[in-house]
mmCIF file of N, CA, C and O in Angstrom:
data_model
loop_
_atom_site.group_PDB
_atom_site.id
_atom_site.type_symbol
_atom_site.label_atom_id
_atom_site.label_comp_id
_atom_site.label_asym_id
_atom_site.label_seq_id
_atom_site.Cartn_x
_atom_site.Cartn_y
_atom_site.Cartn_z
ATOM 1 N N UNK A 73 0.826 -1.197 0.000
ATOM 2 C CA UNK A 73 0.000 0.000 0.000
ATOM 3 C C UNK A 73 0.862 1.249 0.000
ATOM 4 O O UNK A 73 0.603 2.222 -0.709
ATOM 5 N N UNK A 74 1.951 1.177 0.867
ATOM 6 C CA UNK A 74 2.825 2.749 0.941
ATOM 7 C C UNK A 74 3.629 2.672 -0.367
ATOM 8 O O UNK A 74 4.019 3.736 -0.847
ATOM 9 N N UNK A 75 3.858 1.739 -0.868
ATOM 10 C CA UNK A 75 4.338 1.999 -2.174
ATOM 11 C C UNK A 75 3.527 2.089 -3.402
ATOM 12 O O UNK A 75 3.902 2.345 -4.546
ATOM 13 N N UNK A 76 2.346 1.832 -2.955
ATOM 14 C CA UNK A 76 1.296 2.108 -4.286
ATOM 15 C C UNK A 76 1.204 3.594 -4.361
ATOM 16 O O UNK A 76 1.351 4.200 -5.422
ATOM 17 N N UNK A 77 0.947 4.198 -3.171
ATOM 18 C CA UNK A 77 0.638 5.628 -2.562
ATOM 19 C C UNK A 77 1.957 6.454 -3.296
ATOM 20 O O UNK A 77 1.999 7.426 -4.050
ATOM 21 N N UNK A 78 2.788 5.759 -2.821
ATOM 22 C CA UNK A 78 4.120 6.624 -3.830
ATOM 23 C C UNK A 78 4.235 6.789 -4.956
ATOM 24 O O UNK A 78 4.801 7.796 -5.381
ATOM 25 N N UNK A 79 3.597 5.597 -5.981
ATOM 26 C CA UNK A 79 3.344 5.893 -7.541
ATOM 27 C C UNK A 79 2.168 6.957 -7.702
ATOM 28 O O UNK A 79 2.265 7.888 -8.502
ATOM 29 N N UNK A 80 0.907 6.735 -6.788
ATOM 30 C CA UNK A 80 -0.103 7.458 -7.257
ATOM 31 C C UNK A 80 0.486 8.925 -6.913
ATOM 32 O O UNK A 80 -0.036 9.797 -7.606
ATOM 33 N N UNK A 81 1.338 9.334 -6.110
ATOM 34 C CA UNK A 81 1.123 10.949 -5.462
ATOM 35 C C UNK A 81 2.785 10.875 -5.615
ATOM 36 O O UNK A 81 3.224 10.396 -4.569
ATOM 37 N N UNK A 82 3.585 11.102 -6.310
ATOM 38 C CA UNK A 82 5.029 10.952 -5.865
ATOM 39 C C UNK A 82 5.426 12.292 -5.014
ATOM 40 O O UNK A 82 6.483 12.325 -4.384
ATOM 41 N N UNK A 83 4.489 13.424 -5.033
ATOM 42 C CA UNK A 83 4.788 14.805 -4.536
ATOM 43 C C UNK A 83 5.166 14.476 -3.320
ATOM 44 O O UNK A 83 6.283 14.898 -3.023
ATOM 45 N N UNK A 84 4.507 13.745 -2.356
ATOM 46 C CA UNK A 84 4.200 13.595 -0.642
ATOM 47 C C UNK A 84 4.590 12.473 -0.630
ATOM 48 O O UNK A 84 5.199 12.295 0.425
ATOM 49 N N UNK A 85 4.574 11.506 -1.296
ATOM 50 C CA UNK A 85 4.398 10.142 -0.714
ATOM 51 C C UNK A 85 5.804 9.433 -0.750
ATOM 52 O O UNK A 85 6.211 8.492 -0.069
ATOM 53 N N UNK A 86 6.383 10.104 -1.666
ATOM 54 C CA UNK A 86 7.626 9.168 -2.383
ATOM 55 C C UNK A 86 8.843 9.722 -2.017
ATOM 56 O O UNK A 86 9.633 9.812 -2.957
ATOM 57 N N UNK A 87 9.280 10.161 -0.841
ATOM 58 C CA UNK A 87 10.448 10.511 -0.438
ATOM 59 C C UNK A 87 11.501 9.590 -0.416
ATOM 60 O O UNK A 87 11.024 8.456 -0.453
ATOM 61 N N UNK A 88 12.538 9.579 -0.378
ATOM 62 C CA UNK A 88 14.070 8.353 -0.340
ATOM 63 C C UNK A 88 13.635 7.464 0.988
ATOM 64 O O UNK A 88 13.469 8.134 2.007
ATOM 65 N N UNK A 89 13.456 6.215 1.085
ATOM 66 C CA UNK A 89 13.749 5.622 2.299
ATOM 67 C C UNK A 89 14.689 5.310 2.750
ATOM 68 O O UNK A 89 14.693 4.284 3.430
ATOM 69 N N UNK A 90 15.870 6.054 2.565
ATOM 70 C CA UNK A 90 17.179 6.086 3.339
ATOM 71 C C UNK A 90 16.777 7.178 4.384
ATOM 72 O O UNK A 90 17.613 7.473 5.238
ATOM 73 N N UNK A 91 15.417 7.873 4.380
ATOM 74 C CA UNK A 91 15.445 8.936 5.452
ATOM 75 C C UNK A 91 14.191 8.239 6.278
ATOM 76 O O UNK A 91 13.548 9.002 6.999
ATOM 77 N N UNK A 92 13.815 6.929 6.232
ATOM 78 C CA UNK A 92 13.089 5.818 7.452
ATOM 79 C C UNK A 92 13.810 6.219 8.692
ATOM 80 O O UNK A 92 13.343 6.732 9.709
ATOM 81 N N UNK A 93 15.266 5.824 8.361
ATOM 82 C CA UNK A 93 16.250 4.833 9.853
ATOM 83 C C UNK A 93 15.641 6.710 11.141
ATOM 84 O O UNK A 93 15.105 6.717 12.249
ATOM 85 N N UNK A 94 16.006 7.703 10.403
ATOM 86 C CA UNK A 94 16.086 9.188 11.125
ATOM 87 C C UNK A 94 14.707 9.200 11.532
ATOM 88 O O UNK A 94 14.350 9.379 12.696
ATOM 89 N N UNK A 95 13.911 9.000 10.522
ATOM 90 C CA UNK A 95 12.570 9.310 11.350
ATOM 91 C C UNK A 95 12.417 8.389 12.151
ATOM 92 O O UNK A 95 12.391 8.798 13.311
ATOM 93 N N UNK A 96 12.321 7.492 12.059
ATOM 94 C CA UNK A 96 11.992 6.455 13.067
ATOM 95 C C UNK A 96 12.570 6.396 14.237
ATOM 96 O O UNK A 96 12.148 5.872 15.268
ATOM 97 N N UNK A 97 14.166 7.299 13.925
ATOM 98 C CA UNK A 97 14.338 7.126 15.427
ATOM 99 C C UNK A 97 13.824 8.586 16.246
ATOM 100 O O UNK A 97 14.668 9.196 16.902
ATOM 101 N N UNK A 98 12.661 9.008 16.182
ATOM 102 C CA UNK A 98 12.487 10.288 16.718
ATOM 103 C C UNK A 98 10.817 9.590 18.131
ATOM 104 O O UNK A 98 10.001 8.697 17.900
ATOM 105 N N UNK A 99 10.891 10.135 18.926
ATOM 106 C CA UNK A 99 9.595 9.565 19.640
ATOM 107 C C UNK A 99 8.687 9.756 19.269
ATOM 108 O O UNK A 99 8.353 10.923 19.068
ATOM 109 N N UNK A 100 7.934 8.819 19.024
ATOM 110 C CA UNK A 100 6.560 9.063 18.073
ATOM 111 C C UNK A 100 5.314 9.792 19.182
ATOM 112 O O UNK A 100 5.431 10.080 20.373
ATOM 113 N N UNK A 101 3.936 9.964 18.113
ATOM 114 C CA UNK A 101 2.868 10.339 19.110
ATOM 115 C C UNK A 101 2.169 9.021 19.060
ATOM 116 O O UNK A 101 1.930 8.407 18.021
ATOM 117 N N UNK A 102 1.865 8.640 20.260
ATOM 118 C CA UNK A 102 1.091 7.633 20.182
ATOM 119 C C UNK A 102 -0.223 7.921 20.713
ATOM 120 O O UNK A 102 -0.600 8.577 21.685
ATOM 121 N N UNK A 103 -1.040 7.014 19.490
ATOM 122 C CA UNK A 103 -2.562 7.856 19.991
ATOM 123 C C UNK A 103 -3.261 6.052 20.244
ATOM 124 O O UNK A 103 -2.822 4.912 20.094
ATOM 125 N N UNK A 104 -4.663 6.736 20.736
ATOM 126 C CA UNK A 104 -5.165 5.772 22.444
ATOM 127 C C UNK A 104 -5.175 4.201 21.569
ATOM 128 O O UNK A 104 -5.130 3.215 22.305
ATOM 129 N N UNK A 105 -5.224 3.980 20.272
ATOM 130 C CA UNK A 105 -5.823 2.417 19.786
ATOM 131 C C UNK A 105 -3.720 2.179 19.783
ATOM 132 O O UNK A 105 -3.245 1.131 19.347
ATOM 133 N N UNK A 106 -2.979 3.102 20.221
ATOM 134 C CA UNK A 106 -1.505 2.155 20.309
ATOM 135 C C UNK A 106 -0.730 2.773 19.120
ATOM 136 O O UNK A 106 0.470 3.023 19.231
ATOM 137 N N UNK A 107 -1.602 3.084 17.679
ATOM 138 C CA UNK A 107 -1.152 3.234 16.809
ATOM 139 C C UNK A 107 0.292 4.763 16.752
ATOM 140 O O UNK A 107 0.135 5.835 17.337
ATOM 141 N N UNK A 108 1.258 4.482 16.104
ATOM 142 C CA UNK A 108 2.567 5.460 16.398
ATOM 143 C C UNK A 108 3.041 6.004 15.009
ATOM 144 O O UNK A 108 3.453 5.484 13.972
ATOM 145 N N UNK A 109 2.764 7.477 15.511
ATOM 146 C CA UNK A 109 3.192 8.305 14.550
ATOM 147 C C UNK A 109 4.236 9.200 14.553
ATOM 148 O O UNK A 109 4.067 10.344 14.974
ATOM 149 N N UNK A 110 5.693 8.672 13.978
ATOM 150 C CA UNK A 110 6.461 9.476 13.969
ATOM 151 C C UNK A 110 7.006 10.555 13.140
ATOM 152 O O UNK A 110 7.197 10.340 11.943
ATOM 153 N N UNK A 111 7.270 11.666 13.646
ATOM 154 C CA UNK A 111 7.429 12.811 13.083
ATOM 155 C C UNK A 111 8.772 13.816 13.028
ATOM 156 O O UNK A 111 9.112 14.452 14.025
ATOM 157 N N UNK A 112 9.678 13.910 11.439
ATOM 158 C CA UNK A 112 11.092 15.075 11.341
ATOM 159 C C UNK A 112 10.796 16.060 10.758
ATOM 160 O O UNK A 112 10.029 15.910 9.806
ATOM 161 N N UNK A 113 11.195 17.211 11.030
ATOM 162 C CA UNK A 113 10.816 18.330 10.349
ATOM 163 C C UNK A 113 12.164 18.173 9.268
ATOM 164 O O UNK A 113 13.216 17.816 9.799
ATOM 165 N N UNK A 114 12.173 18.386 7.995
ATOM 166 C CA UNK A 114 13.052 18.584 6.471
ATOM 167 C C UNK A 114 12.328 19.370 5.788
ATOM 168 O O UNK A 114 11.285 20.006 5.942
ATOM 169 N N UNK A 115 13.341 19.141 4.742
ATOM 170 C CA UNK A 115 12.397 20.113 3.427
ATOM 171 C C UNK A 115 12.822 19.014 2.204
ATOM 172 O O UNK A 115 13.837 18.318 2.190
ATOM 173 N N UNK A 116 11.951 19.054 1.375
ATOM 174 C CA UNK A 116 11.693 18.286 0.194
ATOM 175 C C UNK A 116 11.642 18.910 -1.288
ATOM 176 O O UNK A 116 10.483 19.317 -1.216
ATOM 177 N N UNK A 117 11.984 19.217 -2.355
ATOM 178 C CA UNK A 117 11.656 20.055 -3.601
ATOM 179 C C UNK A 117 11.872 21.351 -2.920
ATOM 180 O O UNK A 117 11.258 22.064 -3.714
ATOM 181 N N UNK A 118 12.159 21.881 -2.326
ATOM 182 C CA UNK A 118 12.842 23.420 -1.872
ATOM 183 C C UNK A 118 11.817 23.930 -0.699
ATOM 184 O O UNK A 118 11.684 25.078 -0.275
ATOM 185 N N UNK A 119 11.122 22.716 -0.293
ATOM 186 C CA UNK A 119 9.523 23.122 0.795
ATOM 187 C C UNK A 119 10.171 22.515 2.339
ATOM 188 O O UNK A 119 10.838 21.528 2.647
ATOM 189 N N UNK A 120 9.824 23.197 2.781
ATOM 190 C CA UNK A 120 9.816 23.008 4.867
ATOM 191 C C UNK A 120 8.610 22.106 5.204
ATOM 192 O O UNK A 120 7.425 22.339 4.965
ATOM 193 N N UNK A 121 8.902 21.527 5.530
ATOM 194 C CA UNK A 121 7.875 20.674 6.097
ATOM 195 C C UNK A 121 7.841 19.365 7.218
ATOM 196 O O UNK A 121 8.474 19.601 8.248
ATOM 197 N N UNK A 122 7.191 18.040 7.145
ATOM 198 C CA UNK A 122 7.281 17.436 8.241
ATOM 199 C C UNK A 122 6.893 16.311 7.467
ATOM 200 O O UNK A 122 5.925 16.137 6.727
ATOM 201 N N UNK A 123 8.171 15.334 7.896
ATOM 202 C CA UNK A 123 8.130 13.968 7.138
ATOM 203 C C UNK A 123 7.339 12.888 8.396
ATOM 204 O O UNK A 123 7.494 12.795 9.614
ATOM 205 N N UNK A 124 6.678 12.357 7.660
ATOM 206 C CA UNK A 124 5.865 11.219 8.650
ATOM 207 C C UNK A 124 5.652 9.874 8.127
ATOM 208 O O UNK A 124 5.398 9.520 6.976
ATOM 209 N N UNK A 125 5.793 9.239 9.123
ATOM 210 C CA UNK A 125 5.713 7.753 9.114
ATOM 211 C C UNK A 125 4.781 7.087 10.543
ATOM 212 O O UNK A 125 5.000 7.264 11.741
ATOM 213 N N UNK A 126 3.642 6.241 9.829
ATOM 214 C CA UNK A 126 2.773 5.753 10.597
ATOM 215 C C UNK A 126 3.271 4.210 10.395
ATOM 216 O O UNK A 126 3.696 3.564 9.437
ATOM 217 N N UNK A 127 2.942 3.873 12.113
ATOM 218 C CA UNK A 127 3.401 2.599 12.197
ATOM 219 C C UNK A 127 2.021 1.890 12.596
ATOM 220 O O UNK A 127 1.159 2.626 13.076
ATOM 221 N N UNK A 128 1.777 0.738 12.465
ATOM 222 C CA UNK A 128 0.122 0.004 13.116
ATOM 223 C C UNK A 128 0.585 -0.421 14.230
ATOM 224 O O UNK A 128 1.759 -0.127 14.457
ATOM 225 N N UNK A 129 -0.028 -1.084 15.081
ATOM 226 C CA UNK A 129 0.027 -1.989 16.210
ATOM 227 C C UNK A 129 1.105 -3.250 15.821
ATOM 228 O O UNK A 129 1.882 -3.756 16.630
ATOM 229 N N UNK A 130 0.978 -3.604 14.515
ATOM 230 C CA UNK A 130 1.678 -4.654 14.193
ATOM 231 C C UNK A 130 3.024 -4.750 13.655
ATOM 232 O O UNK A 130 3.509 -5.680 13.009
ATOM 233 N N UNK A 131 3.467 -3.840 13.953
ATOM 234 C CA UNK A 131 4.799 -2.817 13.953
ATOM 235 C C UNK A 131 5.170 -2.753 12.058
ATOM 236 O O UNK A 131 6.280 -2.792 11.528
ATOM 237 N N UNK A 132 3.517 -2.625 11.248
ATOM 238 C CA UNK A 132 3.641 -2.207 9.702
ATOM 239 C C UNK A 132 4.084 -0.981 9.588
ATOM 240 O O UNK A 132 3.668 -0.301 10.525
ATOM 241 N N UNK A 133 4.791 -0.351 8.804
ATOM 242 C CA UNK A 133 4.479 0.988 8.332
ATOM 243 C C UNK A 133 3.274 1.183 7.369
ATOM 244 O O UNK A 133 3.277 0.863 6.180
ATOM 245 N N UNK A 134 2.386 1.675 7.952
ATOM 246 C CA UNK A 134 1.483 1.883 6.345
ATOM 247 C C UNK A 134 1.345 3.406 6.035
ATOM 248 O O UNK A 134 0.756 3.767 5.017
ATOM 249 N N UNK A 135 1.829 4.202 6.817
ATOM 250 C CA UNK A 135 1.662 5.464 5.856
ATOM 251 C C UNK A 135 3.144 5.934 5.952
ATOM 252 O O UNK A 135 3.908 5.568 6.844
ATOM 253 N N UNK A 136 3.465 6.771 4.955
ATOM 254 C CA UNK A 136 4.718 7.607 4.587
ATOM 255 C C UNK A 136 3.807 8.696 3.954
ATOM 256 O O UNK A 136 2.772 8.568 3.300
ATOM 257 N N UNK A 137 4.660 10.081 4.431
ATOM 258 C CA UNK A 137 4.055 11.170 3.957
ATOM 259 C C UNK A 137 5.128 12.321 4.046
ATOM 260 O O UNK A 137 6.009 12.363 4.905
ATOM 261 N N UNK A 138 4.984 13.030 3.283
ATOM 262 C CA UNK A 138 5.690 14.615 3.863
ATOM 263 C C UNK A 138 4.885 15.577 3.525
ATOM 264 O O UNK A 138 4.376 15.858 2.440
ATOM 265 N N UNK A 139 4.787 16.258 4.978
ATOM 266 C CA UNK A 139 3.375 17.276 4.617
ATOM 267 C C UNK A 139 4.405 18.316 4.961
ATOM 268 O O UNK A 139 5.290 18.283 5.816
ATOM 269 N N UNK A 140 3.959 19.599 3.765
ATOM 270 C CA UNK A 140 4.474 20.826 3.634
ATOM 271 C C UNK A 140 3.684 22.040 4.819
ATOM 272 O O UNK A 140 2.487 22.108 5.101
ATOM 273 N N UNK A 141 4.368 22.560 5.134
ATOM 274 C CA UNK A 141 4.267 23.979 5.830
ATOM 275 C C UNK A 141 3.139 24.767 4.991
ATOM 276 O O UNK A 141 3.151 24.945 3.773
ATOM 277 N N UNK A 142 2.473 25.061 5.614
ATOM 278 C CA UNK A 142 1.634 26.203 4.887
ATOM 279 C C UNK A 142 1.416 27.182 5.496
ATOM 280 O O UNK A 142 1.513 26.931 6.697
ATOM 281 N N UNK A 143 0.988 28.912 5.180
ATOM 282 C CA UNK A 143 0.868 29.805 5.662
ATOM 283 C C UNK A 143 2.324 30.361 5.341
ATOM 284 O O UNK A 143 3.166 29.666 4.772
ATOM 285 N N UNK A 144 2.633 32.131 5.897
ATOM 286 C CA UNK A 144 3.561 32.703 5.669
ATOM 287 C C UNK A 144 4.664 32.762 6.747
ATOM 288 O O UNK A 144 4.545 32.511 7.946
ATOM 289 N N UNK A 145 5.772 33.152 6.058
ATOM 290 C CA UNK A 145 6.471 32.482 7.582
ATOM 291 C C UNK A 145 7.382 30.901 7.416
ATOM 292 O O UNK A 145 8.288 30.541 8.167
ATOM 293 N N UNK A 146 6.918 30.239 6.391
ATOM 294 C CA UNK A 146 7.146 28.489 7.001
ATOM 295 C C UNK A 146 7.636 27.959 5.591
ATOM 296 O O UNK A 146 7.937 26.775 5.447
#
């Protein structure tokens, strides 16, 4: 699935996974069903933003993302 997501959207989805090992080692948020979301702030295509990686209970990754900064300032 996270690699389907990377063909369909390569903007957000398809960052290098040589930059996994960094995010992953950052403390994730963990929200109440367990599920862990970890979060680096980078920049991607010349944008500031915040690379993320969702992990399940079953220690999957199923989401990869990099969401850009928006507003002025960022």
């Amino acid at each position: 699935r996270v690699r389907a997501r990377g063909v369909q959207d390569p903007r957000s989805h398809n960052f290098p996974y040589s930059f996994d090992d960094a995010i992953l080692k950052t403390t994730p948020e963990i929200k109440p069903s367990g599920y862990k979301i970890f979060t680096k702030e980078g920049t991607m295509t010349n944008k500031n933003g915040v690379f993320e990686i969702g992990v399940n209970t079953d220690g999957i990754i199923d989401h990869r993302f990099f969401r850009p900064h928006r507003g002025k300032g960022r």
